[in-house]
Amino acid sequence: MNIPSRRGFLGGVIALGGAATLPLRADAESVAKSGTPAPADLAGADTVRVNTQVNGVACAETVGADESTLSLVRERLGLTGAKLGCGQGACGACTVLVDKAPACACLLPAVALEGREVTTIEGFGEALHPVQRAFMAHDAMQCGFCTPGFVMEGAAFMDRWRAAHGATEPSDAELAEALAGHVCRCGAQVGIRAAIRDACAGRFDGPEKEAPRYDARAKVTGAAKYTVDVMLPGMLVGKFLRASTPHAEVVSIDVSAAEALPGVKAVKTFVMAGAPIRYEGQALAAVAAIDEATARAALAAIKLELHQRAPVISAETALAADATIIFPGGEGAASASEAPVMKAPWAGNLRGPTETNLLAKPKRAAKALAAARAGEGQLIEARYTAHNQAHSCMEPHAALARWDGDTKLEVWLSTQSVDDMADALCERYGLERANVRVRADHVGGGFGSKAGVDQEMTTAVDLAKLAGAPVKITFERWEELIVGGNRPEASVNIALAADADGNFGGLDAEAYNLNGAAVGGSTGLVLRLLYRSKNKDVRDYDVLTTTAPGKPFRGPGGPAGLYALEQAVDEIALKRAEDPITLRKRWDPNPGRQRLYELAQASPLWRDRDAQRGEGRVRRGVGVAAAAWPYFLSKGTRVELIGRADGVFVARCACQDMGQGSRSALSWTLAEALGVPRSQIEVQFGDSDAPRGPASAGSRTTPSIVPAAEDAAKQLTEELVELAEDLFGVKGAVMAHGGVDHDAGRLTWAEILARSGERRALGRRRRDDDGYYFATDEFGWGKAWPGAVVVVALEVDTATGRVRATDGWMGLAAGRIMAPPVARSQGLGGFIQGLSYALYEERRLDPKTGLQLTTNLEDYRIIGVGDTPNLEVAFDETPLDGVRGGGAGLAELATIGVAGAVGNAFAHATGVRLRSIPLRPDRVLEALRQ
Amino acid sequence: MITLPKDALSAASLTGSFRAGGTDLQARRARGLHHGDVIELRDVPGLNTISPGPTGGLKVGALTRIATFAHHADVRKGYPGLAAAAAGLATPAIREVATVGGNLTQEVRCAYYRNPNLVCLKKGGDACLARGGDHFLHSCFDQGACAAPHPSTLALGMLAWDAQVELADGALLDAAGLYGDGTNPRTTHRLTQGQLIVGFNLPAPAANERSAWRRVSHRNNAEWPIVEAIVRVVFDAAGQITLARVALGGVGNTPLRAVAAEEALVGGPLTEARLMAAGEASVKTASPLPMTRWKLPVVVTCVQDTLRDLLTLETP
């Protein structure tokens, strides 16, 4: 861990972006050139003077034994393009070049830089490296947090490649190997691979082109600022003391020694004697101190006495007759859901069933199943199990709070909702809305884990108040993996029947959601979304365990629920010896998916699937799955559009872009609505001072902001048409592309605005024509049903148990697509995340202590570039009826169906149905052996 | 505290932990798994070169970076299996910083060891929790109380070529001398305070030999092995195998030779039947833990695939 000195933090306050502003010391250059090592002797010292060059400028710093190169460039020099991702050399977010070779700056001691040259992403300058231009053109990014690291590695690789091979294309395997040290959580691997390949081949040696993504340039240059990058004068480091045991009772907690440590400015406790500890990582106390080392020392000085209790980590132990009850009386459990938690009975650690049978026809389902059990039609009864997945955003949860007196509060937060968080802070601290500002210029991924009021925010605010100074809390990777958020493990017992005619007969499903210390699992509910009007009896149960509370994760319940349902449907099709797509076409009334089924069935991938299975060691299989997700929106969304006198249109909304491309959705649609190039659109997000914006949760950002922005554009252009007549005295002015046509010619918006001066309009997210299933003032559940169909091809090495996805196709029918290249990236990202979930990721716990074993990005496996297959995303852009703006969001739809398709592809390849994921080699071999 | 010795002998006289590239040490220090003084080897000269050994072979300085070693023409020519292993371990950015000496002496990757809240024999604890816990990626040749597989890939090269490490005081250790037999669960190597590796000495390759490396891992790249193998086969003029080495990583608490597999190879030509038999023999002495039996067929396959690679190499 980087242990910057207090001086280090102060030094980082001024962002030293350009070479000219780097500190240049007289002695540095001569020492570096002469090769004389910095003074140090065998007696040892606490610090060493290091002379190095950073981005071409000499730099002399006194560093400790453990200070990292990353700390030096970020904290001391303010070069924040390189990020701390995992702290272990596994993710590559910190990559810099040392003597032109890539290195993990988080592990490289600054001491080692003596006489060497460091290049950070900022050192590439404004001209841009071809790899940067290629990343922009290929949209090889989403949240952008990992992008500088990928670019550094890619640039170093390209330079070496060109020197050895000229302007030729490296193979996928060579690219995979070159990028092996990098993790992209959003799933931009396809674009990244293509970008570096094309840069190597010389296709980006020419001038920079406009990127489809609004903030691509900021991301490839490292200029994009995330919460972790914000540094304020006098800022303190906040840290949590977290439970290192999953289940206990606090006997005593004594923070006096921590408070007495020099440099400790505030201490806060969350538990007192008698309080329960219900999961590893539960926050017990927090400190604010002048630097990281002091904060750690303070945590170590807290005296804690616990009465240990038995961990409860599996459904078996949780439901055993003698199980320790984690929430006696069912009081106090958090919610793993973003929807309101429905009432349900408790029985020990079991909560449920949650009724989800409104209009589901459970009696008819039971009748159909009884008929099938009596031999009519086909029946499948099975249990499907999906594991626990960590959100593991590349930017960890982070909050920086600054008070101005007792009434004004400013918070920088890695959040999915600046607006909701500002509301929450007002309520919690009794502040005026005008005096609270929440900011998130860039957000390094969220996936649902940053949508709520979380402890890092409230604690940073509390500590800042206590300390009288700004406090920043940044999760370490182990914290992110343990308590940063997870998708609950789930088991689904399914009975599914087809009637004698091969129609959908009935479904009975019982889902057990292992949400950890939380309730509100919704895996079963998801089974209502597909084959929507059919006969079903669906029940959800929560099984409480002593693990970190689950959080909403990109389609909560979706991947596990559809993994179960879509495999069961596949099994019925197999029993009927029927093409699984043909069966779905009969069962699934959704018009969007009907069109996608046609496309999928016609694709060579599907058509040739039986011919390519193979009988040897490596088997190849192709599987399909369907996906459905509701369409949500934030009704209260407002977008302000400002036509500036210089002809630039500025859109303002208290929205945020965590990588999904919400800024781009506005820049594309506004450019179209106004008839101006995208370069004339400026999108200002990430600030709660702007007009009401949506939370980026429930796939509702785009269908909320785009109609509001188009409404603003309509108002503003109507005003400009009138102004054209008033100010220029023209007659017959009518709106035209980029301005107005009038009897005597044409005026551009810029010409009108130059004369009129700045003009503003506030757009509203107007009501959908068909109304809503459910709505509040802010929230709406619209009456459209976007759909997806996923096809996955994979190979199974029956000798090693390795499963490798080779190809994939995803059709998305979500209506109008606002910014196609960026939407494609989101589709690919969902696809890749789904593959990662089905094939590699898995939280693992020690069965005895209940402690989490996957606490770093080496043990917690996220899909790499080398595991990412060829993928294709197709959009069916038939507008969704009744949806204002014509399109719904894609985020969740694009990921929830993938695991089911993987499961079906595995069964197709091997003839063996594996009803649990991930498809680990040990599990695969075991299944094949039987 | 940090010291920066200017030569290997003074480095060896200091108390603390040697730091070469620091890629493993710094990760452990950041998680509170390692404390104490650092002996920074940055200024120790002459240890980052690869030069011919006195009796043929190569003398590789301990501070040679993995990337340099992997791409060195003499390494690639004489020891292709080892060069491939070096080029395929970790990630490009790690290989640019990590050193040969560091690779040989790094710590185990076991999640129990790496988690500061869990007891582990290597951290002074009284039990190996992995053994009774989650160990599906651990050893399947159970040598001692520590269930974790040895992490060093280059150590397989020591077994395949009878290489030795040279210490600052001139002492030479072979793999057995450096790693022992896996019965001591407390350490990943047998070096004691003051024993500094300065070189990795590779004997000259035989006149007619082939070698190859393969790793099986869950994901394609940058993952610690389920199993990895370096195989080296020496042929006589008639194409008969006169010497074979099958070195296995990821399966035991030390790097391991599959002696039965070697015996199955010697005495005939390298054929499909012979390599299949050698693969089967490679797990003859395996002693899997409850959760690692599944690894055995993977080891067999890995050995067979690696040997099969030798068939497609050009005749040396």
PDB file of C-alpha atoms in Angstrom, chain A residues 1 37-38 40 42-45 48 65-66 88 101-104 107-109 111 114 116 153 176-178 180-181 244 296 478 617 799-800 802 804 839-840 844 846-849 851-853 858-859 861-862 866-867 919-922 925, chain B residues 1-6 10 14 19 21-23 26-27 29-31 40 42-43 65 87 91-97 109 111-112 115 117-118 129 132-134 136-137 216-224 226 291 294 297-298 301 305:
ATOM      1  CA  MET A   1       0.000   0.000   0.000  1.00  0.00           C
ATOM      2  CA  PRO A  37      23.268   6.498  -6.548  1.00  0.00           C
ATOM      3  CA  ALA A  38      21.315   8.442  -4.008  1.00  0.00           C
ATOM      4  CA  ALA A  40      22.329   5.646   1.508  1.00  0.00           C
ATOM      5  CA  LEU A  42      24.608   0.055   5.126  1.00  0.00           C
ATOM      6  CA  ALA A  43      23.456   1.519   8.413  1.00  0.00           C
ATOM      7  CA  GLY A  44      20.082   2.021   6.814  1.00  0.00           C
ATOM      8  CA  ALA A  45      17.651   4.880   6.789  1.00  0.00           C
ATOM      9  CA  VAL A  48      15.975   7.442   0.405  1.00  0.00           C
ATOM     10  CA  ALA A  65      11.103   1.881   1.674  1.00  0.00           C
ATOM     11  CA  ASP A  66       7.568   0.980   0.687  1.00  0.00           C
ATOM     12  CA  GLN A  88      -1.304  -6.583  -6.496  1.00  0.00           C
ATOM     13  CA  ALA A 101       8.666  -0.958 -20.607  1.00  0.00           C
ATOM     14  CA  PRO A 102       5.320  -1.413 -18.856  1.00  0.00           C
ATOM     15  CA  ALA A 103       5.404  -1.853 -15.097  1.00  0.00           C
ATOM     16  CA  CYS A 104       2.809  -2.130 -12.358  1.00  0.00           C
ATOM     17  CA  LEU A 107       4.173  -2.751  -6.804  1.00  0.00           C
ATOM     18  CA  LEU A 108       7.243  -0.971  -8.076  1.00  0.00           C
ATOM     19  CA  PRO A 109       9.047   0.711  -5.186  1.00  0.00           C
ATOM     20  CA  VAL A 111      13.333   3.576  -4.703  1.00  0.00           C
ATOM     21  CA  GLU A 114      16.810   5.865  -9.456  1.00  0.00           C
ATOM     22  CA  ARG A 116      15.307   5.730 -14.723  1.00  0.00           C
ATOM     23  CA  GLU A 153       0.484  -1.449 -22.176  1.00  0.00           C
ATOM     24  CA  ALA A 176      -4.234 -11.713 -25.356  1.00  0.00           C
ATOM     25  CA  GLU A 177      -0.757 -12.411 -24.047  1.00  0.00           C
ATOM     26  CA  ALA A 178       0.262  -8.756 -24.305  1.00  0.00           C
ATOM     27  CA  ALA A 180      -2.809 -10.505 -19.887  1.00  0.00           C
ATOM     28  CA  GLY A 181      -2.129  -8.191 -16.971  1.00  0.00           C
ATOM     29  CA  SER A 244     -12.393  -9.934  10.633  1.00  0.00           C
ATOM     30  CA  ARG A 296      -3.746   2.161   9.727  1.00  0.00           C
ATOM     31  CA  TRP A 478     -10.278  -6.584  -0.386  1.00  0.00           C
ATOM     32  CA  ARG A 617     -11.405 -34.542 -26.967  1.00  0.00           C
ATOM     33  CA  ALA A 799      -9.408 -33.847 -20.818  1.00  0.00           C
ATOM     34  CA  THR A 800      -8.747 -30.728 -18.751  1.00  0.00           C
ATOM     35  CA  ARG A 802     -11.561 -26.157 -19.509  1.00  0.00           C
ATOM     36  CA  ARG A 804     -13.762 -21.622 -23.627  1.00  0.00           C
ATOM     37  CA  LEU A 839     -17.383 -19.315 -16.640  1.00  0.00           C
ATOM     38  CA  TYR A 840     -14.956 -17.789 -14.148  1.00  0.00           C
ATOM     39  CA  ARG A 844     -15.217 -18.581  -2.258  1.00  0.00           C
ATOM     40  CA  ASP A 846     -13.504 -20.912   3.973  1.00  0.00           C
ATOM     41  CA  PRO A 847     -16.032 -23.507   5.103  1.00  0.00           C
ATOM     42  CA  LYS A 848     -14.837 -23.523   8.713  1.00  0.00           C
ATOM     43  CA  THR A 849     -14.183 -19.892   9.606  1.00  0.00           C
ATOM     44  CA  LEU A 851     -14.038 -15.933   5.992  1.00  0.00           C
ATOM     45  CA  GLN A 852     -13.814 -14.927   2.370  1.00  0.00           C
ATOM     46  CA  LEU A 853     -10.906 -16.358   0.382  1.00  0.00           C
ATOM     47  CA  GLU A 858      -6.000 -12.997  -8.624  1.00  0.00           C
ATOM     48  CA  ASP A 859      -8.277 -15.324  -6.690  1.00  0.00           C
ATOM     49  CA  ARG A 861     -11.367 -14.282 -11.509  1.00  0.00           C
ATOM     50  CA  ILE A 862     -12.707 -11.781 -13.977  1.00  0.00           C
ATOM     51  CA  GLY A 866      -7.695 -13.859 -23.877  1.00  0.00           C
ATOM     52  CA  ASP A 867     -10.959 -15.432 -22.742  1.00  0.00           C
ATOM     53  CA  LEU A 919     -18.144 -23.960 -15.228  1.00  0.00           C
ATOM     54  CA  ARG A 920     -14.946 -24.620 -13.297  1.00  0.00           C
ATOM     55  CA  PRO A 921     -12.642 -27.328 -14.671  1.00  0.00           C
ATOM     56  CA  ASP A 922     -13.013 -29.480 -11.563  1.00  0.00           C
ATOM     57  CA  LEU A 925     -14.503 -33.062 -15.150  1.00  0.00           C
TER      58      LEU A 925
ATOM     59  CA  MET B   1      14.144   0.862   7.429  1.00  0.00           C
ATOM     60  CA  ILE B   2      15.886   0.404   4.129  1.00  0.00           C
ATOM     61  CA  THR B   3      19.483  -0.286   3.254  1.00  0.00           C
ATOM     62  CA  LEU B   4      21.062  -0.062  -0.179  1.00  0.00           C
ATOM     63  CA  PRO B   5      24.155  -2.246  -0.236  1.00  0.00           C
ATOM     64  CA  LYS B   6      26.615  -1.744  -3.080  1.00  0.00           C
ATOM     65  CA  SER B  10      27.678  -6.636   2.079  1.00  0.00           C
ATOM     66  CA  LEU B  14      22.731  -7.277   6.494  1.00  0.00           C
ATOM     67  CA  ARG B  19      14.219  -6.928  -2.380  1.00  0.00           C
ATOM     68  CA  GLY B  21      11.922  -6.465  -8.290  1.00  0.00           C
ATOM     69  CA  GLY B  22       9.641  -6.328  -5.290  1.00  0.00           C
ATOM     70  CA  THR B  23       6.586  -7.619  -7.170  1.00  0.00           C
ATOM     71  CA  GLN B  26       5.516  -5.281  -1.918  1.00  0.00           C
ATOM     72  CA  ALA B  27       2.149  -6.973  -2.375  1.00  0.00           C
ATOM     73  CA  ARG B  29       3.918  -5.830   2.732  1.00  0.00           C
ATOM     74  CA  ALA B  30       0.883  -3.862   1.589  1.00  0.00           C
ATOM     75  CA  ARG B  31      -1.417  -6.508   3.071  1.00  0.00           C
ATOM     76  CA  GLU B  40      17.200  -3.102  -1.514  1.00  0.00           C
ATOM     77  CA  ARG B  42      18.983  -1.979  -6.705  1.00  0.00           C
ATOM     78  CA  ASP B  43      22.611  -0.859  -6.463  1.00  0.00           C
ATOM     79  CA  ARG B  65      14.507  -9.574 -15.224  1.00  0.00           C
ATOM     80  CA  ALA B  87       7.792 -15.838 -21.305  1.00  0.00           C
ATOM     81  CA  THR B  91       2.066 -10.789 -17.062  1.00  0.00           C
ATOM     82  CA  PRO B  92       4.218  -8.641 -19.322  1.00  0.00           C
ATOM     83  CA  ALA B  93       4.400  -5.830 -16.774  1.00  0.00           C
ATOM     84  CA  ILE B  94       5.375  -8.213 -13.987  1.00  0.00           C
ATOM     85  CA  ARG B  95       8.000  -9.880 -16.168  1.00  0.00           C
ATOM     86  CA  GLU B  96       9.591  -6.513 -16.872  1.00  0.00           C
ATOM     87  CA  VAL B  97      10.173  -5.937 -13.166  1.00  0.00           C
ATOM     88  CA  ARG B 109      -0.184 -17.848  -3.580  1.00  0.00           C
ATOM     89  CA  ALA B 111      -5.516 -17.583  -0.310  1.00  0.00           C
ATOM     90  CA  TYR B 112      -5.140 -18.642   3.313  1.00  0.00           C
ATOM     91  CA  ASN B 115      -5.445 -13.336   3.822  1.00  0.00           C
ATOM     92  CA  ASN B 117      -7.149 -12.809   8.962  1.00  0.00           C
ATOM     93  CA  LEU B 118      -6.510 -16.487   8.395  1.00  0.00           C
ATOM     94  CA  LEU B 129      -6.653 -24.279   7.313  1.00  0.00           C
ATOM     95  CA  GLY B 132      -9.431 -28.941   5.942  1.00  0.00           C
ATOM     96  CA  GLY B 133     -10.928 -26.059   4.025  1.00  0.00           C
ATOM     97  CA  ASP B 134     -11.170 -24.910   0.443  1.00  0.00           C
ATOM     98  CA  PHE B 136      -9.439 -27.313  -4.837  1.00  0.00           C
ATOM     99  CA  LEU B 137      -6.481 -25.574  -6.510  1.00  0.00           C
ATOM    100  CA  VAL B 216      -3.177 -25.452 -17.687  1.00  0.00           C
ATOM    101  CA  SER B 217      -5.179 -22.733 -16.022  1.00  0.00           C
ATOM    102  CA  HIS B 218      -8.835 -21.844 -15.760  1.00  0.00           C
ATOM    103  CA  ARG B 219      -8.576 -18.652 -17.786  1.00  0.00           C
ATOM    104  CA  ASN B 220      -6.255 -18.470 -20.757  1.00  0.00           C
ATOM    105  CA  ASN B 221      -3.673 -16.002 -19.502  1.00  0.00           C
ATOM    106  CA  ALA B 222      -2.052 -14.628 -16.408  1.00  0.00           C
ATOM    107  CA  GLU B 223      -3.289 -17.209 -13.995  1.00  0.00           C
ATOM    108  CA  TRP B 224      -1.426 -19.429 -11.580  1.00  0.00           C
ATOM    109  CA  ILE B 226      -3.679 -25.792 -12.107  1.00  0.00           C
ATOM    110  CA  MET B 291     -10.548 -31.653  -3.183  1.00  0.00           C
ATOM    111  CA  TRP B 294      -9.701 -33.912 -10.100  1.00  0.00           C
ATOM    112  CA  PRO B 297      -6.214 -36.367 -15.116  1.00  0.00           C
ATOM    113  CA  VAL B 298      -5.288 -32.759 -15.808  1.00  0.00           C
ATOM    114  CA  THR B 301      -3.086 -34.517 -19.978  1.00  0.00           C
ATOM    115  CA  ASP B 305       0.346 -32.490 -24.382  1.00  0.00           C
TER     116      ASP B 305
END
